[in-house]
């Protein structure tokens, strides 16, 4: 917990999380439990896998996005049954509830499971059960976003997109949109034009990781070729004033992940994330955890870190929260409820003795 007088306010904000990879919520404790339950042998030639504590310590020393992804893909190898996926997502939703999340739009990486023989139906069943429980028991609404792995050949991604089970999840609304993640450099958005074109024809929502490790031109590529409605990370936008103006005018929202940016060495400190530049220019953004089990914090830790670095006013925090609600992909009545809760919170906060 941070020491700011605003901590209780930050906790109480009806937060929307738009950038959380469910596989990135796999804590070392759950990883070791599932490895043992499913008889999965973890790498024996890497001392990081000696214990959950050693693994957590290694997570504090990532050198790049690819260094993190190496552990991220090994980690998810312990997920086998629908129950495993449910356990993982339920653990995330419980943390989200404790942090005051009202609505979560969560990523998952089906290719990383299907290529190891775990079916899409298994993954979806586990995640869907946890989502229903989160709605019922925690009051958290959620949407699923199916991500494609940009380091894999485009035809593999297209084949996954066209898989009958995947298509069914698009048609019945259990998956709301698509995303693009994994190694960024050398895999520009333009490669995935066909998938995004097909997604748009199906009425799916569209986002993509761009401008995390890759340059601002990847953000332009995602807007021009993929016709995305959101940009994940997007911190390199601050390098290009004209592009920033374009993003302001289009109202495209960025899903910024400050602790992730530090842990993956995209910036040296949270103070280097262009939060103040975005606020001053009118860029809409939400604040998110990305891979909370790997980057040392859930969403509230990210809010607190931003507050510590930038000392936002109550009005500024309310505007960040409002942008997140308005930029969400849920129904208008859900947004109206969250906007009402936000207004009440701000009024109550300003009236407090
Ligand atoms: N970037 C790209 N791919 C990812 C990330 C990320 O931050 N987290 C999980 N997959
Ligand atoms: Zn991400």
Tab-separated table of C-alpha atoms and ligand atoms in Angstrom:
chain	number	residue	atom	x	y	z
A	1	UNK	CA	0.000	0.000	0.000
A	2	UNK	CA	1.345	3.442	-0.870
A	3	UNK	CA	1.499	6.225	1.701
A	4	UNK	CA	-0.392	8.787	-0.374
A	5	UNK	CA	-3.409	10.480	1.254
A	6	UNK	CA	-5.166	9.575	-2.009
A	7	UNK	CA	-4.624	5.826	-1.560
A	8	UNK	CA	-8.199	5.126	-0.412
A	9	UNK	CA	-9.508	7.199	-3.322
A	10	UNK	CA	-7.346	5.305	-5.843
A	11	UNK	CA	-8.539	2.018	-4.355
A	12	UNK	CA	-12.195	3.094	-4.544
A	13	UNK	CA	-12.121	4.357	-8.150
A	14	UNK	CA	-14.317	2.063	-10.307
A	15	UNK	CA	-11.347	0.987	-12.380
A	16	UNK	CA	-11.459	-0.668	-15.787
A	17	UNK	CA	-8.519	-2.865	-16.648
A	18	UNK	CA	-7.858	-3.249	-20.387
A	19	UNK	CA	-4.405	-4.774	-20.475
A	20	UNK	CA	-3.970	-7.929	-18.451
A	21	UNK	CA	-2.795	-11.219	-19.946
A	22	UNK	CA	-4.506	-13.946	-17.914
A	23	UNK	CA	-1.474	-16.172	-18.443
A	24	UNK	CA	0.538	-13.310	-16.949
A	25	UNK	CA	-1.420	-13.692	-13.703
A	26	UNK	CA	0.205	-17.070	-13.083
A	27	UNK	CA	2.032	-16.569	-9.792
A	28	UNK	CA	5.070	-18.737	-9.005
A	29	UNK	CA	3.010	-20.352	-6.204
A	30	UNK	CA	0.239	-21.425	-8.605
A	31	UNK	CA	2.817	-22.397	-11.219
A	32	UNK	CA	4.548	-24.829	-8.835
A	33	UNK	CA	1.229	-26.209	-7.547
A	34	UNK	CA	-0.035	-26.956	-11.054
A	35	UNK	CA	3.322	-28.329	-12.215
A	36	UNK	CA	3.183	-30.837	-9.398
A	37	UNK	CA	-0.528	-31.662	-9.903
A	38	UNK	CA	-0.076	-32.166	-13.670
A	39	UNK	CA	3.321	-33.920	-13.511
A	40	UNK	CA	5.016	-31.205	-15.543
A	41	UNK	CA	8.792	-31.154	-15.207
A	42	UNK	CA	10.059	-27.591	-14.979
A	43	UNK	CA	13.457	-26.786	-16.590
A	44	UNK	CA	16.171	-28.377	-14.469
A	45	UNK	CA	19.040	-26.491	-16.073
A	46	UNK	CA	17.772	-23.107	-14.827
A	47	UNK	CA	18.269	-22.350	-11.130
A	48	UNK	CA	15.302	-19.952	-11.298
A	49	UNK	CA	13.027	-22.998	-11.164
A	50	UNK	CA	14.538	-24.262	-7.894
A	51	UNK	CA	11.610	-22.800	-5.895
A	52	UNK	CA	8.763	-20.270	-6.169
A	53	UNK	CA	10.950	-17.783	-4.271
A	54	UNK	CA	13.872	-18.219	-6.691
A	55	UNK	CA	11.534	-17.796	-9.644
A	56	UNK	CA	10.030	-14.616	-8.207
A	57	UNK	CA	13.534	-13.244	-7.656
A	58	UNK	CA	14.410	-14.015	-11.306
A	59	UNK	CA	11.273	-12.150	-12.422
A	60	UNK	CA	12.778	-9.051	-10.818
A	61	UNK	CA	15.728	-9.200	-13.227
A	62	UNK	CA	14.188	-9.308	-16.709
A	63	UNK	CA	16.450	-7.766	-19.323
A	64	UNK	CA	13.919	-7.320	-22.156
A	65	UNK	CA	10.474	-8.291	-23.435
A	66	UNK	CA	11.926	-11.480	-24.961
A	67	UNK	CA	13.668	-12.419	-21.715
A	68	UNK	CA	10.285	-12.137	-19.956
A	69	UNK	CA	8.482	-14.049	-22.711
A	70	UNK	CA	10.889	-16.970	-22.283
A	71	UNK	CA	9.588	-17.416	-18.697
A	72	UNK	CA	6.006	-16.545	-19.647
A	73	UNK	CA	5.801	-19.426	-22.156
A	74	UNK	CA	7.491	-21.919	-19.829
A	75	UNK	CA	5.115	-20.854	-17.044
A	76	UNK	CA	1.951	-21.516	-19.003
A	77	UNK	CA	3.069	-25.077	-19.814
A	78	UNK	CA	1.591	-26.127	-16.439
A	79	UNK	CA	-1.958	-25.196	-17.568
A	80	UNK	CA	-3.668	-28.354	-18.780
A	81	UNK	CA	-7.300	-28.762	-17.696
A	82	UNK	CA	-10.295	-26.390	-17.644
A	83	UNK	CA	-9.898	-26.288	-13.840
A	84	UNK	CA	-6.336	-24.981	-14.200
A	85	UNK	CA	-7.471	-22.111	-16.415
A	86	UNK	CA	-10.356	-21.396	-14.057
A	87	UNK	CA	-8.055	-21.349	-11.023
A	88	UNK	CA	-5.709	-18.940	-12.784
A	89	UNK	CA	-8.428	-16.521	-13.869
A	90	UNK	CA	-10.236	-16.714	-10.515
A	91	UNK	CA	-7.010	-15.827	-8.724
A	92	UNK	CA	-6.703	-12.770	-10.986
A	93	UNK	CA	-10.335	-11.718	-10.431
A	94	UNK	CA	-9.906	-11.930	-6.655
A	95	UNK	CA	-6.866	-9.624	-6.823
A	96	UNK	CA	-8.799	-7.341	-9.168
A	97	UNK	CA	-11.695	-7.141	-6.697
A	98	UNK	CA	-9.322	-6.316	-3.838
A	99	UNK	CA	-7.903	-3.499	-5.991
A	100	UNK	CA	-11.310	-2.040	-6.851
A	101	UNK	CA	-11.616	-3.203	-10.461
A	102	UNK	CA	-15.183	-2.834	-11.744
A	103	UNK	CA	-14.656	-4.123	-15.269
A	104	UNK	CA	-11.813	-6.126	-16.860
A	105	UNK	CA	-11.065	-6.821	-20.519
A	106	UNK	CA	-8.645	-9.704	-20.333
A	107	UNK	CA	-6.245	-11.093	-22.942
A	108	UNK	CA	-5.485	-14.737	-23.532
A	109	UNK	CA	-3.078	-16.498	-25.915
A	110	UNK	CA	-4.841	-19.551	-27.405
A	111	UNK	CA	-2.013	-20.429	-29.800
A	112	UNK	CA	0.374	-20.933	-26.899
A	113	UNK	CA	-1.981	-23.611	-25.557
A	114	UNK	CA	-3.201	-25.186	-28.780
A	115	UNK	CA	0.360	-25.754	-30.023
A	116	UNK	CA	0.994	-27.902	-26.916
A	117	UNK	CA	-2.148	-29.942	-27.412
A	118	UNK	CA	-4.509	-28.101	-25.078
A	119	UNK	CA	-7.752	-27.393	-26.920
A	120	UNK	CA	-9.336	-23.989	-27.338
A	121	UNK	CA	-12.495	-25.393	-25.729
A	122	UNK	CA	-10.509	-26.299	-22.585
A	123	UNK	CA	-9.052	-22.804	-22.283
A	124	UNK	CA	-12.355	-21.066	-22.953
A	125	UNK	CA	-14.279	-23.285	-20.545
A	126	UNK	CA	-11.956	-22.495	-17.642
A	127	UNK	CA	-11.809	-18.765	-18.316
A	128	UNK	CA	-15.564	-18.488	-18.936
A	129	UNK	CA	-16.395	-20.252	-15.644
A	130	UNK	CA	-14.137	-17.853	-13.730
A	131	UNK	CA	-15.654	-14.839	-15.510
A	132	UNK	CA	-19.187	-15.909	-14.593
A	133	UNK	CA	-18.156	-16.412	-10.978
A	134	UNK	CA	-16.433	-13.001	-10.914
A	135	UNK	CA	-19.617	-11.370	-12.163
A	136	UNK	CA	-21.789	-13.198	-9.650
A	137	UNK	CA	-19.616	-13.139	-6.520
A	138	UNK	CA	-17.446	-10.047	-7.038
A	139	UNK	CA	-19.610	-7.841	-9.270
A	140	UNK	CA	-16.790	-7.603	-11.818
A	141	UNK	CA	-17.939	-7.516	-15.446
A	142	UNK	CA	-15.459	-8.719	-18.042
A	143	UNK	CA	-14.766	-9.338	-21.703
A	144	UNK	CA	-12.299	-11.729	-23.322
A	145	UNK	CA	-9.798	-10.616	-25.973
A	146	UNK	CA	-8.173	-13.339	-28.075
A	147	UNK	CA	-4.565	-12.440	-28.854
A	148	UNK	CA	-2.472	-13.638	-31.766
A	149	UNK	CA	1.226	-14.301	-31.277
A	150	UNK	CA	3.174	-12.114	-33.659
A	151	UNK	CA	6.362	-14.237	-33.465
A	152	UNK	CA	4.509	-17.155	-35.095
A	153	UNK	CA	4.078	-17.429	-38.887
A	154	UNK	CA	1.100	-15.424	-40.135
A	155	UNK	CA	-0.531	-18.508	-41.711
A	156	UNK	CA	-0.590	-20.147	-38.240
A	157	UNK	CA	-2.351	-17.090	-36.853
A	158	UNK	CA	-4.849	-17.115	-39.714
A	159	UNK	CA	-5.512	-20.835	-39.208
A	160	UNK	CA	-6.205	-20.206	-35.512
A	161	UNK	CA	-8.503	-17.320	-36.398
A	162	UNK	CA	-10.463	-19.628	-38.733
A	163	UNK	CA	-10.569	-22.579	-36.297
A	164	UNK	CA	-14.265	-23.525	-35.902
A	165	UNK	CA	-14.163	-23.312	-32.080
A	166	UNK	CA	-12.501	-19.908	-32.249
A	167	UNK	CA	-15.038	-18.680	-34.801
A	168	UNK	CA	-17.873	-19.938	-32.603
A	169	UNK	CA	-16.536	-17.950	-29.648
A	170	UNK	CA	-16.498	-14.829	-31.839
A	171	UNK	CA	-20.059	-15.455	-33.027
A	172	UNK	CA	-21.603	-16.220	-29.625
A	173	UNK	CA	-19.953	-13.196	-27.996
A	174	UNK	CA	-17.853	-15.129	-25.476
A	175	UNK	CA	-14.856	-13.401	-27.089
A	176	UNK	CA	-15.366	-9.670	-27.731
A	177	UNK	CA	-12.249	-8.758	-29.672
A	178	UNK	CA	-8.764	-9.574	-30.886
A	179	UNK	CA	-5.291	-8.420	-29.907
A	180	UNK	CA	-1.690	-8.901	-31.013
A	181	UNK	CA	1.104	-9.649	-28.561
A	182	UNK	CA	4.453	-11.402	-27.964
A	183	UNK	CA	7.835	-10.250	-29.382
A	184	UNK	CA	7.353	-6.853	-30.958
A	185	UNK	CA	10.561	-5.816	-32.712
A	186	UNK	CA	10.875	-7.354	-36.226
A	187	UNK	CA	7.170	-8.208	-36.282
A	188	UNK	CA	5.433	-5.043	-37.531
A	189	UNK	CA	1.646	-4.796	-37.383
A	190	UNK	CA	1.332	-4.736	-41.188
A	191	UNK	CA	1.997	-8.508	-41.237
A	192	UNK	CA	-1.411	-9.077	-39.640
A	193	UNK	CA	-3.572	-6.940	-41.924
A	194	UNK	CA	-5.586	-9.906	-43.214
A	195	UNK	CA	-6.616	-11.148	-39.742
A	196	UNK	CA	-7.662	-7.671	-38.631
A	197	UNK	CA	-9.616	-7.134	-41.833
A	198	UNK	CA	-11.477	-10.409	-41.264
A	199	UNK	CA	-12.072	-9.491	-37.602
A	200	UNK	CA	-13.515	-6.148	-38.576
A	201	UNK	CA	-15.880	-7.848	-41.060
A	202	UNK	CA	-17.139	-10.023	-38.164
A	203	UNK	CA	-17.761	-6.950	-36.006
A	204	UNK	CA	-15.009	-7.838	-33.505
A	205	UNK	CA	-13.290	-5.110	-31.487
A	206	UNK	CA	-9.618	-4.645	-32.314
A	207	UNK	CA	-6.503	-3.716	-30.352
A	208	UNK	CA	-2.778	-4.450	-30.739
A	209	UNK	CA	0.417	-4.107	-28.740
A	210	UNK	CA	2.447	-1.356	-30.415
A	211	UNK	CA	5.117	1.085	-29.289
A	212	UNK	CA	6.186	-0.914	-26.229
A	213	UNK	CA	9.718	-1.928	-27.328
A	214	UNK	CA	8.975	-1.152	-30.983
A	215	UNK	CA	9.016	2.367	-32.484
A	216	UNK	CA	6.173	4.877	-32.934
A	217	UNK	CA	5.908	3.754	-36.589
A	218	UNK	CA	4.368	0.509	-35.244
A	219	UNK	CA	1.579	2.609	-33.741
A	220	UNK	CA	1.004	4.246	-37.133
A	221	UNK	CA	1.000	0.767	-38.718
A	222	UNK	CA	-1.547	-0.534	-36.228
A	223	UNK	CA	-3.844	2.455	-36.857
A	224	UNK	CA	-3.460	2.509	-40.643
A	225	UNK	CA	-3.341	-1.181	-41.511
A	226	UNK	CA	-5.061	-2.944	-38.651
A	227	UNK	CA	-7.695	-0.279	-38.086
A	228	UNK	CA	-7.348	-0.789	-34.322
A	229	UNK	CA	-9.627	0.990	-31.863
A	230	UNK	CA	-7.080	0.834	-29.044
A	231	UNK	CA	-3.284	0.666	-28.713
A	232	UNK	CA	-1.715	-1.517	-26.029
A	233	UNK	CA	1.276	0.174	-24.330
A	234	UNK	CA	1.871	2.866	-26.971
A	235	UNK	CA	4.413	4.734	-24.846
A	236	UNK	CA	6.569	5.492	-27.902
A	237	UNK	CA	3.723	7.719	-29.104
A	238	UNK	CA	5.405	10.484	-27.122
A	239	UNK	CA	8.293	10.387	-29.663
A	240	UNK	CA	6.066	11.669	-32.490
A	241	UNK	CA	4.130	14.898	-31.899
A	242	UNK	CA	2.097	14.685	-35.114
A	243	UNK	CA	1.056	11.126	-34.404
A	244	UNK	CA	0.154	12.118	-30.852
A	245	UNK	CA	-2.139	14.839	-32.256
A	246	UNK	CA	-3.737	12.266	-34.539
A	247	UNK	CA	-4.379	9.925	-31.602
A	248	UNK	CA	-5.891	12.794	-29.607
A	249	UNK	CA	-8.206	13.714	-32.488
A	250	UNK	CA	-9.342	10.133	-33.090
A	251	UNK	CA	-9.866	9.548	-29.348
A	252	UNK	CA	-7.941	6.261	-29.577
A	253	UNK	CA	-7.178	5.011	-26.068
A	254	UNK	CA	-3.813	3.616	-24.982
A	255	UNK	CA	-3.635	0.853	-22.368
A	256	UNK	CA	-0.493	1.898	-20.496
A	257	UNK	CA	1.322	-0.503	-18.128
A	258	UNK	CA	3.855	1.478	-16.063
A	259	UNK	CA	5.392	-1.283	-13.893
A	260	UNK	CA	5.698	-3.539	-16.939
A	261	UNK	CA	7.589	-0.783	-18.774
A	262	UNK	CA	10.077	-0.550	-15.904
A	263	UNK	CA	10.475	-4.310	-15.388
A	264	UNK	CA	11.013	-4.879	-19.131
A	265	UNK	CA	13.467	-1.968	-19.277
A	266	UNK	CA	11.489	0.077	-21.765
A	267	UNK	CA	12.009	2.956	-19.292
A	268	UNK	CA	14.310	3.353	-16.292
A	269	UNK	CA	11.564	4.482	-13.883
A	270	UNK	CA	7.809	5.083	-13.833
A	271	UNK	CA	8.595	8.823	-13.952
A	272	UNK	CA	9.816	8.249	-17.547
A	273	UNK	CA	6.458	6.856	-18.716
A	274	UNK	CA	4.932	9.815	-20.610
A	275	UNK	CA	1.903	10.151	-18.320
A	276	UNK	CA	2.205	13.926	-17.905
A	277	UNK	CA	2.791	14.411	-21.658
A	278	UNK	CA	-0.309	12.352	-22.436
A	279	UNK	CA	-2.428	14.259	-19.899
A	280	UNK	CA	-1.251	17.639	-21.172
A	281	UNK	CA	-1.849	16.684	-24.807
A	282	UNK	CA	-5.266	15.108	-24.145
A	283	UNK	CA	-4.272	11.533	-25.063
A	284	UNK	CA	-6.768	9.090	-23.536
A	285	UNK	CA	-5.208	6.230	-21.598
A	286	UNK	CA	-5.941	3.641	-18.945
A	287	UNK	CA	-3.465	2.247	-16.408
A	288	UNK	CA	-3.013	-1.510	-16.265
A	289	UNK	CA	-0.967	-4.355	-14.848
A	290	UNK	CA	-0.070	-6.308	-18.052
A	291	UNK	CA	1.381	-9.450	-16.382
A	292	UNK	CA	0.840	-8.851	-12.659
A	293	UNK	CA	2.444	-12.075	-11.426
A	294	UNK	CA	5.624	-11.262	-13.342
A	295	UNK	CA	5.943	-7.496	-12.929
A	296	UNK	CA	5.546	-7.064	-9.194
A	297	UNK	CA	2.074	-5.616	-8.988
A	298	UNK	CA	-1.623	-5.643	-9.808
A	299	UNK	CA	-3.560	-2.647	-11.078
A	300	UNK	CA	-3.625	-0.671	-7.817
A	301	UNK	CA	0.158	-0.975	-7.493
A	302	UNK	CA	0.358	0.618	-10.951
A	303	UNK	CA	-2.020	3.433	-9.951
A	304	UNK	CA	0.039	4.050	-6.794
A	305	UNK	CA	3.323	4.039	-8.729
A	306	UNK	CA	1.917	6.594	-11.182
A	307	UNK	CA	0.652	8.712	-8.318
A	308	UNK	CA	4.018	8.633	-6.605
A	309	UNK	CA	5.786	9.666	-9.815
A	310	UNK	CA	3.321	12.285	-11.104
A	311	UNK	CA	1.196	13.420	-8.134
A	312	UNK	CA	-2.055	13.594	-10.129
A	313	UNK	CA	-4.951	15.613	-8.717
A	314	UNK	CA	-8.323	14.062	-7.839
A	315	UNK	CA	-9.699	15.695	-10.998
A	316	UNK	CA	-6.946	14.160	-13.137
A	317	UNK	CA	-7.473	10.708	-11.629
A	318	UNK	CA	-11.195	11.012	-12.233
A	319	UNK	CA	-10.494	11.890	-15.870
A	320	UNK	CA	-8.185	8.853	-16.271
A	321	UNK	CA	-10.864	6.625	-14.731
A	322	UNK	CA	-13.592	8.193	-16.924
A	323	UNK	CA	-11.525	7.664	-20.099
A	324	UNK	CA	-11.109	4.002	-19.115
A	325	UNK	CA	-14.832	3.525	-18.611
A	326	UNK	CA	-15.725	5.281	-21.859
A	327	UNK	CA	-13.040	3.395	-23.782
A	328	UNK	CA	-14.288	-0.004	-22.573
A	329	UNK	CA	-16.015	-2.481	-24.833
A	330	UNK	CA	-18.944	-3.268	-22.545
A	331	UNK	CA	-22.562	-2.170	-22.976
A	332	UNK	CA	-23.583	1.443	-22.469
A	333	UNK	CA	-25.745	0.628	-19.431
A	334	UNK	CA	-22.696	-0.881	-17.691
A	335	UNK	CA	-20.640	2.204	-18.555
A	336	UNK	CA	-23.406	4.465	-17.219
A	337	UNK	CA	-23.401	2.564	-13.907
A	338	UNK	CA	-19.611	2.923	-13.549
A	339	UNK	CA	-19.719	6.610	-14.558
A	340	UNK	CA	-22.405	7.192	-11.902
A	341	UNK	CA	-20.281	5.408	-9.277
A	342	UNK	CA	-17.286	7.538	-10.266
A	343	UNK	CA	-19.261	10.802	-9.944
A	344	UNK	CA	-20.571	9.738	-6.509
A	345	UNK	CA	-17.078	8.813	-5.338
A	346	UNK	CA	-15.613	12.174	-6.406
A	347	UNK	CA	-18.442	14.134	-4.739
A	348	UNK	CA	-18.116	12.111	-1.517
A	349	UNK	CA	-14.322	12.453	-1.541
A	350	UNK	CA	-14.492	16.215	-1.919
A	351	UNK	CA	-17.082	16.484	0.878
A	352	UNK	CA	-15.060	14.467	3.377
A	353	UNK	CA	-13.997	16.374	6.530
B	1	LIG	N1	4.101	-7.459	-24.569
B	1	LIG	C1	3.964	-8.344	-25.551
B	1	LIG	N2	3.475	-9.546	-25.351
B	1	LIG	C2	3.099	-9.896	-24.130
B	1	LIG	C3	3.220	-9.026	-23.087
B	1	LIG	C4	3.738	-7.725	-23.315
B	1	LIG	O1	3.881	-6.857	-22.438
B	1	LIG	N3	2.763	-9.681	-22.003
B	1	LIG	C5	2.358	-10.904	-22.402
B	1	LIG	N4	2.565	-11.046	-23.693
B	2	LIG	ZN1	0.737	-6.884	-22.782
